């Protein structure tokens, strides 16, 4: 499979300096690799609560790499991290719908308080652009088969609420202070380095880990719920396009996905076939806070950001499985 190249992402002036929050995490560390490969100074802010040392271990002596260990909830840390930075890619957050249902306060403090700290720090440091991670969960119980940016339902989890609050702050900071920012509503991102070990892991790493161990994973509900699973390289491309988009694109959030939905049962079948396993799954109760169907209309991101995802779920799954087989077996 072809991989993302520098031709897939826009040009930035030589000497452009990036901050990636959550840079030790799954999405963040993949962004960091791409930026460093292109020769840009890249600072990471991460507290390693969910990020992993091993995601950055290969960069210890890399030129242009800087690491700040710190917590998004601390305003001074965010201010120090934003100093002399041109572009912030804000990926740091506590993921997982079930985590937020069990512990809404910590998700609130990190995801809303932390994002507010980053917006304030970026404004005060004269950062040119902030691109931040929002989520498809903001659509909540919107019954539309295909999600369009302007039509939202009622949120179904504290996690979704935190991401919606980020978008409201983004809009407000653009209006009030002129802070250029763009939110990316990620739809179920997957790929290399997505952590399979946490109790709050996402479905693809959970299923792959179980299958590699010869165990049956549990599908919550009937398995006919669907997701617009999005390969990491599409998300890297979206972040860089958003960082370079015209100012007219700022102050709002865009759907970022491949634009195709897959049921959990179909996903499971694809994984079994890629891994050469035939293990019937277990079925459990519906998961609280779950959205039933999630499919994006990505035309707004195409129009305003030039987003044209190159990697389908099948492209992404085969590359991802290769990675897990090497790193988990
Ligand atoms: C949600 C967001 C996603 C966000 C992510 C952050 C939606 C539609 N998507 O993902 O954009 O990035 O939170 O954490 O809100 N499942 C099983 N068995 C398992 C684990 C999960 O059947 O062992 C099912 C879940 O019930 C769900 C689906 O798989 O229906 C996907 O779950 P998960 O990977 O946790 O992601 P979302 O909650 O959909």
Short mmCIF file of C-alpha atoms and ligand atoms in Angstrom, two decimals:
data_model
loop_
_atom_site.label_atom_id
_atom_site.label_comp_id
_atom_site.label_asym_id
_atom_site.label_seq_id
_atom_site.Cartn_x
_atom_site.Cartn_y
_atom_site.Cartn_z
CA UNK A 1 0.00 0.00 0.00
CA UNK A 2 1.20 3.52 -0.79
CA UNK A 3 1.93 5.63 2.24
CA UNK A 4 1.48 9.31 2.87
CA UNK A 5 4.18 11.42 1.24
CA UNK A 6 5.12 15.07 1.55
CA UNK A 7 3.25 15.70 -1.72
CA UNK A 8 -0.02 14.80 0.05
CA UNK A 9 0.38 17.65 2.50
CA UNK A 10 0.77 21.40 1.96
CA UNK A 11 3.96 23.42 1.92
CA UNK A 12 5.02 25.35 5.04
CA UNK A 13 7.72 28.00 5.18
CA UNK A 14 11.12 26.73 6.23
CA UNK A 15 11.58 27.30 9.95
CA UNK A 16 7.87 26.82 10.82
CA UNK A 17 7.67 25.60 14.43
CA UNK A 18 5.00 23.17 15.59
CA UNK A 19 3.64 22.17 19.00
CA UNK A 20 1.83 18.83 19.18
CA UNK A 21 -0.09 18.36 22.42
CA UNK A 22 -0.68 14.72 23.25
CA UNK A 23 2.38 14.07 21.10
CA UNK A 24 3.13 10.77 22.87
CA UNK A 25 -0.30 9.41 22.02
CA UNK A 26 -1.56 7.52 19.01
CA UNK A 27 -2.54 10.41 16.72
CA UNK A 28 -0.06 12.89 18.19
CA UNK A 29 3.03 10.71 17.79
CA UNK A 30 2.15 9.95 14.17
CA UNK A 31 1.91 13.69 13.50
CA UNK A 32 5.26 14.24 15.22
CA UNK A 33 6.96 11.64 13.01
CA UNK A 34 5.58 13.26 9.87
CA UNK A 35 6.64 16.78 10.92
CA UNK A 36 10.15 15.73 11.93
CA UNK A 37 10.60 13.76 8.71
CA UNK A 38 9.81 16.99 6.90
CA UNK A 39 12.45 18.79 8.93
CA UNK A 40 10.25 21.03 11.10
CA UNK A 41 11.01 21.90 14.69
CA UNK A 42 8.41 19.94 16.67
CA UNK A 43 7.70 20.27 20.38
CA UNK A 44 5.60 17.73 22.24
CA UNK A 45 3.56 18.45 25.34
CA UNK A 46 2.41 15.26 27.04
CA UNK A 47 1.92 14.06 30.61
CA UNK A 48 2.18 10.37 29.60
CA UNK A 49 -1.05 9.55 31.41
CA UNK A 50 -2.32 7.79 28.30
CA UNK A 51 0.56 8.59 25.92
CA UNK A 52 3.43 6.10 25.82
CA UNK A 53 7.19 6.56 26.13
CA UNK A 54 7.76 3.97 23.42
CA UNK A 55 5.90 6.11 20.85
CA UNK A 56 8.69 8.71 21.10
CA UNK A 57 11.67 6.53 22.06
CA UNK A 58 13.07 6.57 18.51
CA UNK A 59 13.19 10.41 18.56
CA UNK A 60 15.30 10.95 21.66
CA UNK A 61 18.24 12.34 19.69
CA UNK A 62 16.33 13.58 16.66
CA UNK A 63 17.22 17.08 15.59
CA UNK A 64 14.42 19.62 16.01
CA UNK A 65 12.60 17.50 18.60
CA UNK A 66 11.68 18.97 21.98
CA UNK A 67 9.69 17.32 24.75
CA UNK A 68 7.84 18.99 27.61
CA UNK A 69 6.41 16.63 30.19
CA UNK A 70 3.42 18.37 31.62
CA UNK A 71 -0.29 18.52 32.18
CA UNK A 72 -2.74 20.44 29.98
CA UNK A 73 -4.60 21.41 33.15
CA UNK A 74 -1.67 23.63 34.16
CA UNK A 75 -1.88 27.08 32.46
CA UNK A 76 1.84 27.84 32.98
CA UNK A 77 2.82 24.58 31.31
CA UNK A 78 0.64 25.42 28.33
CA UNK A 79 2.14 28.91 28.16
CA UNK A 80 5.71 27.53 28.20
CA UNK A 81 4.85 24.95 25.54
CA UNK A 82 3.35 27.60 23.22
CA UNK A 83 6.30 29.98 23.36
CA UNK A 84 7.90 30.64 19.91
CA UNK A 85 5.45 28.29 18.20
CA UNK A 86 3.76 29.03 14.86
CA UNK A 87 1.25 26.18 14.69
CA UNK A 88 -0.35 24.14 17.46
CA UNK A 89 -1.81 20.72 16.66
CA UNK A 90 -3.83 20.09 19.83
CA UNK A 91 -4.41 16.35 20.16
CA UNK A 92 -4.05 15.98 23.92
CA UNK A 93 -7.26 14.78 25.58
CA UNK A 94 -8.71 11.88 27.50
CA UNK A 95 -10.34 9.69 24.86
CA UNK A 96 -13.05 7.09 25.33
CA UNK A 97 -16.79 7.46 25.75
CA UNK A 98 -16.97 4.85 28.59
CA UNK A 99 -14.13 6.53 30.54
CA UNK A 100 -16.08 9.78 30.48
CA UNK A 101 -19.28 8.03 31.60
CA UNK A 102 -17.40 6.56 34.59
CA UNK A 103 -15.39 9.69 35.44
CA UNK A 104 -16.96 12.78 33.89
CA UNK A 105 -14.98 15.22 36.05
CA UNK A 106 -11.52 14.23 34.82
CA UNK A 107 -12.62 14.17 31.18
CA UNK A 108 -14.14 17.61 31.71
CA UNK A 109 -11.02 19.04 33.38
CA UNK A 110 -8.56 17.71 30.81
CA UNK A 111 -10.61 18.08 27.65
CA UNK A 112 -12.36 21.39 28.33
CA UNK A 113 -10.01 23.04 30.86
CA UNK A 114 -6.94 21.85 28.94
CA UNK A 115 -8.24 23.11 25.61
CA UNK A 116 -9.12 26.47 27.12
CA UNK A 117 -5.57 26.67 28.52
CA UNK A 118 -4.13 25.91 25.07
CA UNK A 119 -6.34 28.49 23.35
CA UNK A 120 -5.36 31.17 25.90
CA UNK A 121 -1.67 30.22 25.70
CA UNK A 122 -1.74 30.26 21.89
CA UNK A 123 -3.48 33.64 21.84
CA UNK A 124 -0.99 35.14 24.28
CA UNK A 125 2.05 33.66 22.50
CA UNK A 126 0.92 34.98 19.09
CA UNK A 127 0.54 31.47 17.61
CA UNK A 128 -0.65 31.73 14.00
CA UNK A 129 -3.03 28.77 13.92
CA UNK A 130 -4.43 26.11 16.27
CA UNK A 131 -5.83 22.89 14.83
CA UNK A 132 -7.63 20.84 17.49
CA UNK A 133 -9.15 17.39 17.73
CA UNK A 134 -12.91 17.29 17.95
CA UNK A 135 -14.97 14.14 17.48
CA UNK A 136 -17.86 12.59 15.61
CA UNK A 137 -19.40 11.99 19.04
CA UNK A 138 -20.69 15.61 18.95
CA UNK A 139 -23.49 14.41 16.63
CA UNK A 140 -25.05 12.56 19.57
CA UNK A 141 -28.53 11.28 18.77
CA UNK A 142 -28.82 13.14 15.45
CA UNK A 143 -30.88 10.62 13.42
CA UNK A 144 -29.42 11.65 10.02
CA UNK A 145 -27.85 8.74 8.13
CA UNK A 146 -24.98 10.96 7.01
CA UNK A 147 -23.65 13.58 9.41
CA UNK A 148 -23.34 17.14 8.17
CA UNK A 149 -21.54 19.75 10.20
CA UNK A 150 -24.47 22.08 10.85
CA UNK A 151 -26.91 19.46 12.13
CA UNK A 152 -26.23 18.26 15.67
CA UNK A 153 -28.30 16.05 17.98
CA UNK A 154 -28.25 15.85 21.77
CA UNK A 155 -24.90 14.66 23.11
CA UNK A 156 -24.93 11.15 24.59
CA UNK A 157 -21.81 11.21 26.78
CA UNK A 158 -19.62 13.56 28.81
CA UNK A 159 -16.86 12.92 26.24
CA UNK A 160 -19.09 14.27 23.46
CA UNK A 161 -19.96 17.28 25.59
CA UNK A 162 -16.28 18.10 26.13
CA UNK A 163 -15.61 18.04 22.40
CA UNK A 164 -18.64 20.22 21.67
CA UNK A 165 -17.44 22.69 24.32
CA UNK A 166 -14.04 22.81 22.56
CA UNK A 167 -15.78 23.78 19.34
CA UNK A 168 -17.77 26.51 21.10
CA UNK A 169 -14.56 27.90 22.58
CA UNK A 170 -12.89 27.70 19.17
CA UNK A 171 -15.67 29.71 17.57
CA UNK A 172 -15.62 32.25 20.42
CA UNK A 173 -11.84 32.68 20.46
CA UNK A 174 -11.90 33.39 16.73
CA UNK A 175 -14.66 35.99 17.15
CA UNK A 176 -13.34 37.63 20.32
CA UNK A 177 -9.57 37.49 19.88
CA UNK A 178 -9.05 36.57 16.23
CA UNK A 179 -7.29 33.33 17.23
CA UNK A 180 -7.23 31.33 13.99
CA UNK A 181 -8.38 27.82 14.80
CA UNK A 182 -9.94 24.84 13.09
CA UNK A 183 -11.58 21.81 14.74
CA UNK A 184 -11.41 18.38 13.16
CA UNK A 185 -14.28 16.04 13.96
CA UNK A 186 -12.47 12.73 13.77
CA UNK A 187 -14.55 9.69 12.96
CA UNK A 188 -13.16 6.59 14.71
CA UNK A 189 -9.50 6.89 13.82
CA UNK A 190 -7.36 3.72 13.73
CA UNK A 191 -3.83 2.70 12.77
CA UNK A 192 -0.30 1.99 13.98
CA UNK A 193 0.34 2.77 17.69
CA UNK A 194 -3.31 2.82 18.77
CA UNK A 195 -3.05 1.38 22.26
CA UNK A 196 -4.68 -2.04 22.74
CA UNK A 197 -3.81 -2.38 26.43
CA UNK A 198 -6.07 0.13 28.19
CA UNK A 199 -9.51 -0.86 29.47
CA UNK A 200 -10.63 2.15 27.46
CA UNK A 201 -9.01 1.01 24.22
CA UNK A 202 -10.87 1.47 20.94
CA UNK A 203 -12.58 -1.39 19.20
CA UNK A 204 -10.01 -2.22 16.48
CA UNK A 205 -7.04 -2.67 18.86
CA UNK A 206 -9.26 -4.61 21.30
CA UNK A 207 -10.43 -7.00 18.59
CA UNK A 208 -6.95 -7.44 17.07
CA UNK A 209 -5.35 -8.11 20.46
CA UNK A 210 -7.98 -10.73 21.31
CA UNK A 211 -7.73 -12.45 17.93
CA UNK A 212 -3.91 -12.56 18.06
CA UNK A 213 -4.21 -14.25 21.48
CA UNK A 214 -6.73 -16.74 20.05
CA UNK A 215 -9.52 -15.29 22.22
CA UNK A 216 -13.07 -14.22 21.38
CA UNK A 217 -13.74 -10.48 21.80
CA UNK A 218 -17.16 -9.15 22.87
CA UNK A 219 -19.37 -7.19 20.50
CA UNK A 220 -21.61 -4.83 22.46
CA UNK A 221 -25.20 -5.13 21.22
CA UNK A 222 -26.19 -6.76 17.94
CA UNK A 223 -23.08 -5.64 16.03
CA UNK A 224 -25.17 -3.80 13.46
CA UNK A 225 -24.08 -0.40 14.75
CA UNK A 226 -21.73 1.20 12.24
CA UNK A 227 -18.74 3.51 12.17
CA UNK A 228 -16.88 5.53 9.52
CA UNK A 229 -13.48 4.06 10.45
CA UNK A 230 -10.69 6.45 9.42
CA UNK A 231 -7.07 5.52 8.83
CA UNK A 232 -4.43 7.60 10.62
CA UNK A 233 -2.73 8.83 7.44
CA UNK A 234 -5.96 10.56 6.36
CA UNK A 235 -5.94 12.34 9.72
CA UNK A 236 -2.33 13.47 9.35
CA UNK A 237 -3.20 14.91 5.97
CA UNK A 238 -6.28 16.68 7.42
CA UNK A 239 -4.27 18.28 10.23
CA UNK A 240 -1.68 19.75 7.87
CA UNK A 241 -4.29 20.95 5.41
CA UNK A 242 -6.14 22.66 8.27
CA UNK A 243 -2.90 24.24 9.45
CA UNK A 244 -2.37 25.76 5.98
CA UNK A 245 -6.00 26.53 4.97
CA UNK A 246 -7.06 30.12 4.23
CA UNK A 247 -8.23 32.15 7.23
CA UNK A 248 -11.79 32.01 5.87
CA UNK A 249 -11.89 28.33 6.93
CA UNK A 250 -11.24 29.22 10.59
CA UNK A 251 -13.52 29.36 13.62
CA UNK A 252 -15.36 26.13 12.90
CA UNK A 253 -15.07 22.33 12.81
CA UNK A 254 -15.02 19.88 9.89
CA UNK A 255 -15.84 16.19 9.52
CA UNK A 256 -12.73 14.11 8.95
CA UNK A 257 -13.27 10.52 7.86
CA UNK A 258 -12.98 8.33 4.79
CA UNK A 259 -16.72 8.63 4.13
CA UNK A 260 -17.82 4.98 4.24
CA UNK A 261 -19.50 3.10 7.07
CA UNK A 262 -18.86 -0.41 8.27
CA UNK A 263 -20.88 -2.39 10.81
CA UNK A 264 -19.10 -3.98 13.75
CA UNK A 265 -19.98 -7.42 12.38
CA UNK A 266 -18.36 -6.56 9.03
CA UNK A 267 -15.34 -5.09 10.78
CA UNK A 268 -14.95 -8.28 12.78
CA UNK A 269 -15.14 -10.40 9.65
CA UNK A 270 -12.49 -8.27 7.92
CA UNK A 271 -10.16 -8.62 10.91
CA UNK A 272 -10.68 -12.39 11.14
CA UNK A 273 -9.89 -12.77 7.48
CA UNK A 274 -6.78 -10.53 7.59
CA UNK A 275 -5.48 -12.43 10.61
CA UNK A 276 -6.49 -15.85 9.27
CA UNK A 277 -8.61 -16.61 12.37
CA UNK A 278 -12.09 -18.02 12.66
CA UNK A 279 -13.29 -17.37 16.20
CA UNK A 280 -16.99 -16.61 16.79
CA UNK A 281 -17.34 -13.36 18.79
CA UNK A 282 -19.19 -13.08 22.11
CA UNK A 283 -22.14 -10.68 22.36
CA UNK A 284 -22.72 -8.36 25.33
CA UNK A 285 -25.29 -5.72 26.27
CA UNK A 286 -25.45 -2.38 24.41
CA UNK A 287 -22.81 0.06 25.69
CA UNK A 288 -24.12 3.16 27.50
CA UNK A 289 -23.50 6.40 25.59
CA UNK A 290 -23.02 4.57 22.25
CA UNK A 291 -24.07 6.19 19.00
CA UNK A 292 -25.90 3.81 16.63
CA UNK A 293 -24.68 4.88 13.20
CA UNK A 294 -21.86 7.27 12.40
CA UNK A 295 -21.06 8.22 8.80
CA UNK A 296 -19.66 11.56 7.67
CA UNK A 297 -20.38 13.82 4.78
CA UNK A 298 -16.88 15.16 4.10
CA UNK A 299 -17.76 17.65 1.39
CA UNK A 300 -17.21 20.70 3.61
CA UNK A 301 -13.65 19.62 4.47
CA UNK A 302 -13.04 18.93 0.78
CA UNK A 303 -14.28 22.39 -0.18
CA UNK A 304 -12.64 24.47 2.58
CA UNK A 305 -9.51 22.47 3.39
CA UNK A 306 -8.88 20.57 0.15
CA UNK A 307 -9.26 17.30 2.09
CA UNK A 308 -9.24 14.21 -0.14
CA UNK A 309 -8.64 11.07 1.93
CA UNK A 310 -6.44 8.55 0.15
CA UNK A 311 -6.74 5.52 2.39
CA UNK A 312 -9.87 3.35 2.62
CA UNK A 313 -10.69 1.17 5.62
CA UNK A 314 -9.30 -1.86 3.76
CA UNK A 315 -6.02 -0.09 2.91
CA UNK A 316 -5.73 1.04 6.51
CA UNK A 317 -6.67 -2.28 8.10
CA UNK A 318 -4.07 -4.28 6.23
CA UNK A 319 -1.28 -1.82 7.13
CA UNK A 320 -2.51 -1.71 10.73
CA UNK A 321 -2.65 -5.49 11.07
CA UNK A 322 0.93 -5.73 9.77
CA UNK A 323 1.98 -3.30 12.49
CA UNK A 324 0.13 -5.16 15.29
CA UNK A 325 1.48 -8.52 14.17
CA UNK A 326 5.02 -7.11 14.44
CA UNK A 327 4.45 -5.30 17.74
CA UNK A 328 1.99 -7.49 19.64
CA UNK A 329 2.75 -11.09 18.70
C1 LIG B 1 -16.08 7.61 19.92
C2 LIG B 1 -16.23 8.57 18.75
C3 LIG B 1 -14.88 8.73 18.06
C4 LIG B 1 -13.85 9.15 19.09
C5 LIG B 1 -13.76 8.10 20.18
C6 LIG B 1 -12.77 8.54 21.26
C7 LIG B 1 -18.51 8.19 17.99
C8 LIG B 1 -19.37 7.72 16.88
N1 LIG B 1 -17.19 8.06 17.80
O1 LIG B 1 -15.80 6.36 19.39
O2 LIG B 1 -14.97 9.71 17.05
O3 LIG B 1 -12.61 9.31 18.46
O4 LIG B 1 -15.03 7.99 20.78
O5 LIG B 1 -12.61 7.57 22.21
O6 LIG B 1 -18.97 8.71 18.99
N2 LIG B 1 -17.21 -2.04 20.87
C9 LIG B 1 -17.46 -3.39 20.99
N3 LIG B 1 -16.61 -4.14 21.74
C10 LIG B 1 -15.53 -3.62 22.38
C11 LIG B 1 -15.27 -2.23 22.24
C12 LIG B 1 -16.14 -1.46 21.48
O7 LIG B 1 -18.45 -3.92 20.46
O8 LIG B 1 -14.80 -4.38 23.06
C13 LIG B 1 -18.13 -1.24 20.05
C14 LIG B 1 -18.70 -0.03 20.80
O9 LIG B 1 -19.84 -0.37 21.55
C15 LIG B 1 -19.00 0.91 19.62
C16 LIG B 1 -17.91 0.56 18.59
O10 LIG B 1 -17.40 -0.70 18.97
O11 LIG B 1 -20.28 0.64 19.07
C17 LIG B 1 -16.79 1.56 18.56
O12 LIG B 1 -16.35 1.77 19.90
P1 LIG B 1 -15.04 2.59 20.26
O13 LIG B 1 -13.90 2.07 19.47
O14 LIG B 1 -14.93 2.64 21.75
O15 LIG B 1 -15.31 4.03 19.68
P2 LIG B 1 -16.60 5.03 19.76
O16 LIG B 1 -17.13 5.11 21.13
O17 LIG B 1 -17.52 4.73 18.63
#
